[in-house]
PDB file of C-alpha atoms in Angstrom:
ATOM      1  CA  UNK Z   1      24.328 -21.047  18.666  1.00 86.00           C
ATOM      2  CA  UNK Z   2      23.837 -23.988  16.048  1.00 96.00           C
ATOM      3  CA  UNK Z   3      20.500 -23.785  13.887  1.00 95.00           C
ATOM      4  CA  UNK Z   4      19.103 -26.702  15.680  1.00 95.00           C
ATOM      5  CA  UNK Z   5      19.147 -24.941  18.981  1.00 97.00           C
ATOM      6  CA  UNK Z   6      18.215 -21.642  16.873  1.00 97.00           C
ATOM      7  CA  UNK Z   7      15.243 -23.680  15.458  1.00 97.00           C
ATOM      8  CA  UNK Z   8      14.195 -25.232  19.058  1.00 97.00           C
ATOM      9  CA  UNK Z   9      14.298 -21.314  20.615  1.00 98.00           C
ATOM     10  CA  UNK Z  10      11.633 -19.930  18.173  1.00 98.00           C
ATOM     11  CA  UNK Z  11       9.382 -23.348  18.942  1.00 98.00           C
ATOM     12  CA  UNK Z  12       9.430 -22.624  22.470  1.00 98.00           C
ATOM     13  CA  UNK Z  13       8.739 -19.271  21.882  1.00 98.00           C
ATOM     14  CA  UNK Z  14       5.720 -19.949  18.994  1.00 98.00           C
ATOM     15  CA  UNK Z  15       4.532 -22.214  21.585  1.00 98.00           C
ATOM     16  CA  UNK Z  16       4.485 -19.822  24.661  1.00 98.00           C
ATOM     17  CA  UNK Z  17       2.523 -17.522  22.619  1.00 98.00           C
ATOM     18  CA  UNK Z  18       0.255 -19.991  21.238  1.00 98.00           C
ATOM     19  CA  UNK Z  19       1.132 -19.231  17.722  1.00 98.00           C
ATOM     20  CA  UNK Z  20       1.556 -23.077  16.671  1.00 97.00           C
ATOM     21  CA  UNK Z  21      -2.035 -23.304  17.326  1.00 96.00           C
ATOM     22  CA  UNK Z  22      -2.493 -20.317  14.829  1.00 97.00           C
ATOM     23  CA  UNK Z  23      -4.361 -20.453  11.587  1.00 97.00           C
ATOM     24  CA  UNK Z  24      -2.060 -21.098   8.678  1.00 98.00           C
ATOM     25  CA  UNK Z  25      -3.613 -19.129   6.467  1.00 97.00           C
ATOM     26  CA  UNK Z  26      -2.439 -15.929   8.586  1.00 97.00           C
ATOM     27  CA  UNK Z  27       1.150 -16.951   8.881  1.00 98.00           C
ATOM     28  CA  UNK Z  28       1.916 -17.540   4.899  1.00 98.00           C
ATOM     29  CA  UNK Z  29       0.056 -14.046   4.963  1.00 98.00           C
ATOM     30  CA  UNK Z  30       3.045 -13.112   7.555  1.00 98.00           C
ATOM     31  CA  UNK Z  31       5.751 -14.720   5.198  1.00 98.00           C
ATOM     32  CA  UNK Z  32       4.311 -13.047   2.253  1.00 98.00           C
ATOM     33  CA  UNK Z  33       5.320  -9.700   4.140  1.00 98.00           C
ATOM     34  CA  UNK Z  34       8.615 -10.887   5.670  1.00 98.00           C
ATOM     35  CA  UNK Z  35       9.462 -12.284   1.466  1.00 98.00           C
ATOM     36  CA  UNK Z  36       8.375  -8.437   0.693  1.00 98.00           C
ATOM     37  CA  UNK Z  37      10.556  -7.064   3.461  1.00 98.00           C
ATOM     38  CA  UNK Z  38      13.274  -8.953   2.185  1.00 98.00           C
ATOM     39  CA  UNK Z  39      12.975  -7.856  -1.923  1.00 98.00           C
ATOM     40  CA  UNK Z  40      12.924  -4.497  -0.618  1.00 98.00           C
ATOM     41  CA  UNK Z  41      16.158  -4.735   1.141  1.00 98.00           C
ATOM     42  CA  UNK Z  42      17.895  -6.330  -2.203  1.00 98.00           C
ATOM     43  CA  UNK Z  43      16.482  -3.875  -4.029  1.00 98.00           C
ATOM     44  CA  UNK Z  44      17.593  -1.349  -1.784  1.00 98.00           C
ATOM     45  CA  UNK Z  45      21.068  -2.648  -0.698  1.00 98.00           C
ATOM     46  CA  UNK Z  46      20.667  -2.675   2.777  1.00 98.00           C
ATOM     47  CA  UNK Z  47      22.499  -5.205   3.879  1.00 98.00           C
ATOM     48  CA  UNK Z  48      21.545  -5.446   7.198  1.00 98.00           C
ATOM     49  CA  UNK Z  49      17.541  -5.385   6.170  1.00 98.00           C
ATOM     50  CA  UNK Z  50      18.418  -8.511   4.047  1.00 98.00           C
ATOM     51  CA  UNK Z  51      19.953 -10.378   7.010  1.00 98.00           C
ATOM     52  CA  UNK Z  52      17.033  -9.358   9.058  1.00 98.00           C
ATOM     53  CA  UNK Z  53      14.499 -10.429   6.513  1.00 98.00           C
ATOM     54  CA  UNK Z  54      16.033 -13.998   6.078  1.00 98.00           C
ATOM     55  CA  UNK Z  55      16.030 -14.436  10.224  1.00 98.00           C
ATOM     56  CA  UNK Z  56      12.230 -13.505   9.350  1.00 98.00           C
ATOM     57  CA  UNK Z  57      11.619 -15.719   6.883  1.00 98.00           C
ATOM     58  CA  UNK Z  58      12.839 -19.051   9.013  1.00 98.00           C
ATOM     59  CA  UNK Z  59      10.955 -17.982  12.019  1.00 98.00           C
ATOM     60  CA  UNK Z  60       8.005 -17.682   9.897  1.00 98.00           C
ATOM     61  CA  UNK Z  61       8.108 -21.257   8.058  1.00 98.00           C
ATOM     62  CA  UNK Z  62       9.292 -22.785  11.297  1.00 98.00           C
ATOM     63  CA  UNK Z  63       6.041 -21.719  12.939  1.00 98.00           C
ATOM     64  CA  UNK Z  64       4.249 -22.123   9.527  1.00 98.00           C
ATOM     65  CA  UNK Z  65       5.358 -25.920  10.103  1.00 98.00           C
ATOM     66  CA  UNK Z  66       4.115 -26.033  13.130  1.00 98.00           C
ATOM     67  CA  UNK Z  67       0.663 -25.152  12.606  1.00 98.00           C
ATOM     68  CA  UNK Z  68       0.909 -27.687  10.026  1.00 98.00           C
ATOM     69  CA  UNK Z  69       2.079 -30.327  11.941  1.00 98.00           C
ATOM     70  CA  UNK Z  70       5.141 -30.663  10.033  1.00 98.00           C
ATOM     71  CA  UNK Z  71       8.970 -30.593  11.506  1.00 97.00           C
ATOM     72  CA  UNK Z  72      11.172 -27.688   9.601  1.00 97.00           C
ATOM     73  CA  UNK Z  73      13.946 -30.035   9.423  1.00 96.00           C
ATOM     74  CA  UNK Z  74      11.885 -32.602   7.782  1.00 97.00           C
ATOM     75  CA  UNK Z  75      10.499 -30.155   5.304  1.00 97.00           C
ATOM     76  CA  UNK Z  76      14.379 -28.910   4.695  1.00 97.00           C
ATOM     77  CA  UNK Z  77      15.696 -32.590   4.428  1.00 97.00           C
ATOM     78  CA  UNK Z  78      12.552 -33.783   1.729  1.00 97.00           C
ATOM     79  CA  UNK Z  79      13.665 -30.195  -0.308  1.00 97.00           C
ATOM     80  CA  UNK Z  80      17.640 -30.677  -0.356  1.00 97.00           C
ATOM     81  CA  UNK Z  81      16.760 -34.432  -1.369  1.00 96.00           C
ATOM     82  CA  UNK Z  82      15.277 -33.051  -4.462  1.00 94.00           C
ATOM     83  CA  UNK Z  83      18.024 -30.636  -5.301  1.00 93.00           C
ATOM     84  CA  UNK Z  84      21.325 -32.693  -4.266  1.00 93.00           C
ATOM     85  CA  UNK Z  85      21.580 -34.272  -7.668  1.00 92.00           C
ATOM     86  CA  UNK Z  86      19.710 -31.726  -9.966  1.00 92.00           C
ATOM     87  CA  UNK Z  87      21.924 -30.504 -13.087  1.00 93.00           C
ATOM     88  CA  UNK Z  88      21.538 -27.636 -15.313  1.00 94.00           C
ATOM     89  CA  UNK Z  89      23.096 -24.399 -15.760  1.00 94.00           C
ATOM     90  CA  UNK Z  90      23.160 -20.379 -14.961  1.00 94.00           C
ATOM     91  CA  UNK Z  91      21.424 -18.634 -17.387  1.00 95.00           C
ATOM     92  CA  UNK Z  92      21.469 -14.391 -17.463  1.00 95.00           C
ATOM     93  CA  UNK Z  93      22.037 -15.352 -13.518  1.00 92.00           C
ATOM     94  CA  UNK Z  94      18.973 -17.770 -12.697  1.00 93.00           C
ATOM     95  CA  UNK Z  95      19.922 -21.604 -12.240  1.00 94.00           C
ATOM     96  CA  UNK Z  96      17.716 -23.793 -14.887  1.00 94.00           C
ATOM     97  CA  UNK Z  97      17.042 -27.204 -13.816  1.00 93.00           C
ATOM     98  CA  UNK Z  98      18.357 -29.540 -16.767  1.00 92.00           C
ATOM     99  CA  UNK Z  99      14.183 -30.431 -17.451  1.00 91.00           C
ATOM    100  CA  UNK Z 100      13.489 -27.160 -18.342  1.00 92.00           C
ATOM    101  CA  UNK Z 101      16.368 -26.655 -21.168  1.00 93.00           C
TER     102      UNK Z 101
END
Protein backbone atom coordinates (compact mmCIF):
# COMPACT_ATOMS: atom_id res chain seq x y z
CA UNK A 1 0.00 0.00 0.00
CA UNK A 2 1.26 3.54 -1.28
CA UNK A 3 1.42 6.38 1.50
CA UNK A 4 -1.45 8.13 -0.06
CA UNK A 5 -3.77 5.26 0.52
CA UNK A 6 -1.73 4.72 3.95
CA UNK A 7 -2.53 8.44 4.72
CA UNK A 8 -6.40 8.17 3.55
CA UNK A 9 -6.75 4.76 6.02
CA UNK A 10 -5.76 6.61 9.27
CA UNK A 11 -8.31 9.69 8.11
CA UNK A 12 -11.06 7.37 7.90
CA UNK A 13 -10.15 5.88 10.90
CA UNK A 14 -9.43 9.50 12.98
CA UNK A 15 -12.71 10.29 11.59
CA UNK A 16 -14.74 7.17 12.74
CA UNK A 17 -13.51 7.83 16.11
CA UNK A 18 -14.07 11.41 16.09
CA UNK A 19 -10.53 12.25 16.77
CA UNK A 20 -10.32 15.05 13.92
CA UNK A 21 -12.73 16.86 15.98
CA UNK A 22 -10.20 16.47 18.96
CA UNK A 23 -8.48 19.27 20.74
CA UNK A 24 -5.05 19.91 19.34
CA UNK A 25 -3.54 20.64 22.24
CA UNK A 26 -3.98 16.81 23.36
CA UNK A 27 -2.65 15.32 20.20
CA UNK A 28 0.92 17.34 20.07
CA UNK A 29 0.72 16.07 23.81
CA UNK A 30 0.29 12.46 22.00
CA UNK A 31 3.25 13.21 19.53
CA UNK A 32 5.36 14.45 22.28
CA UNK A 33 5.06 10.74 23.67
CA UNK A 34 5.18 8.88 20.33
CA UNK A 35 8.79 11.49 19.60
CA UNK A 36 9.76 10.00 23.27
CA UNK A 37 8.87 6.46 22.27
CA UNK A 38 10.88 6.83 19.37
CA UNK A 39 14.40 8.41 21.19
CA UNK A 40 14.05 5.58 23.39
CA UNK A 41 14.17 3.02 20.74
CA UNK A 42 17.46 4.82 19.11
CA UNK A 43 18.83 4.95 22.19
CA UNK A 44 18.10 1.53 22.84
CA UNK A 45 18.66 -0.12 19.39
CA UNK A 46 15.56 -1.68 18.94
CA UNK A 47 14.99 -1.63 15.67
CA UNK A 48 11.69 -2.65 15.46
CA UNK A 49 10.53 0.07 18.35
CA UNK A 50 12.03 2.71 15.93
CA UNK A 51 9.92 1.54 12.97
CA UNK A 52 6.97 1.44 15.22
CA UNK A 53 7.56 4.87 16.62
CA UNK A 54 7.89 6.55 13.11
CA UNK A 55 4.33 4.70 11.96
CA UNK A 56 3.35 6.66 15.31
CA UNK A 57 4.59 9.72 14.60
CA UNK A 58 2.68 10.10 10.95
CA UNK A 59 -0.53 8.90 12.36
CA UNK A 60 -0.19 11.45 14.95
CA UNK A 61 0.58 14.67 12.66
CA UNK A 62 -1.87 13.32 10.12
CA UNK A 63 -4.64 13.60 12.70
CA UNK A 64 -2.80 16.62 14.28
CA UNK A 65 -3.58 18.17 10.67
CA UNK A 66 -6.75 17.37 10.80
CA UNK A 67 -7.86 19.00 13.82
CA UNK A 68 -6.17 21.84 12.34
CA UNK A 69 -7.77 21.91 9.27
CA UNK A 70 -4.71 21.41 7.39
CA UNK A 71 -3.98 18.47 4.62
CA UNK A 72 -0.62 16.34 5.67
CA UNK A 73 0.39 16.41 2.17
CA UNK A 74 0.13 20.07 2.00
CA UNK A 75 2.05 20.53 5.19
CA UNK A 76 4.80 17.88 3.66
CA UNK A 77 4.85 19.67 0.17
CA UNK A 78 5.24 23.59 1.92
CA UNK A 79 8.31 21.69 4.20
CA UNK A 80 10.25 19.82 1.25
CA UNK A 81 9.79 23.27 -0.69
CA UNK A 82 11.93 24.80 1.91
CA UNK A 83 14.57 22.13 2.02
CA UNK A 84 14.91 21.09 -1.85
CA UNK A 85 17.51 23.73 -2.48
CA UNK A 86 19.05 24.31 1.06
CA UNK A 87 23.05 23.89 1.12
CA UNK A 88 25.36 23.40 3.90
CA UNK A 89 27.26 20.66 5.31
CA UNK A 90 27.54 17.60 8.03
CA UNK A 91 29.08 18.69 10.92
CA UNK A 92 30.13 15.94 13.99
CA UNK A 93 26.92 14.21 12.12
CA UNK A 94 24.13 17.07 12.22
CA UNK A 95 23.36 18.79 8.72
CA UNK A 96 23.95 22.81 9.12
CA UNK A 97 21.94 24.85 6.87
CA UNK A 98 24.53 27.16 4.90
CA UNK A 99 22.78 30.42 7.14
CA UNK A 100 23.92 29.14 10.15
CA UNK A 101 27.84 28.67 9.19
Amino acid sequence: MNINALTTNIEGWAIDRGLDEAQPEKQMLKLVEEVGELAQGLAKGNLDQVIDSIGDVYVVLTILSMQMDLDIKDCIAAAYAEISDRKGKMINGVFIKQEDL
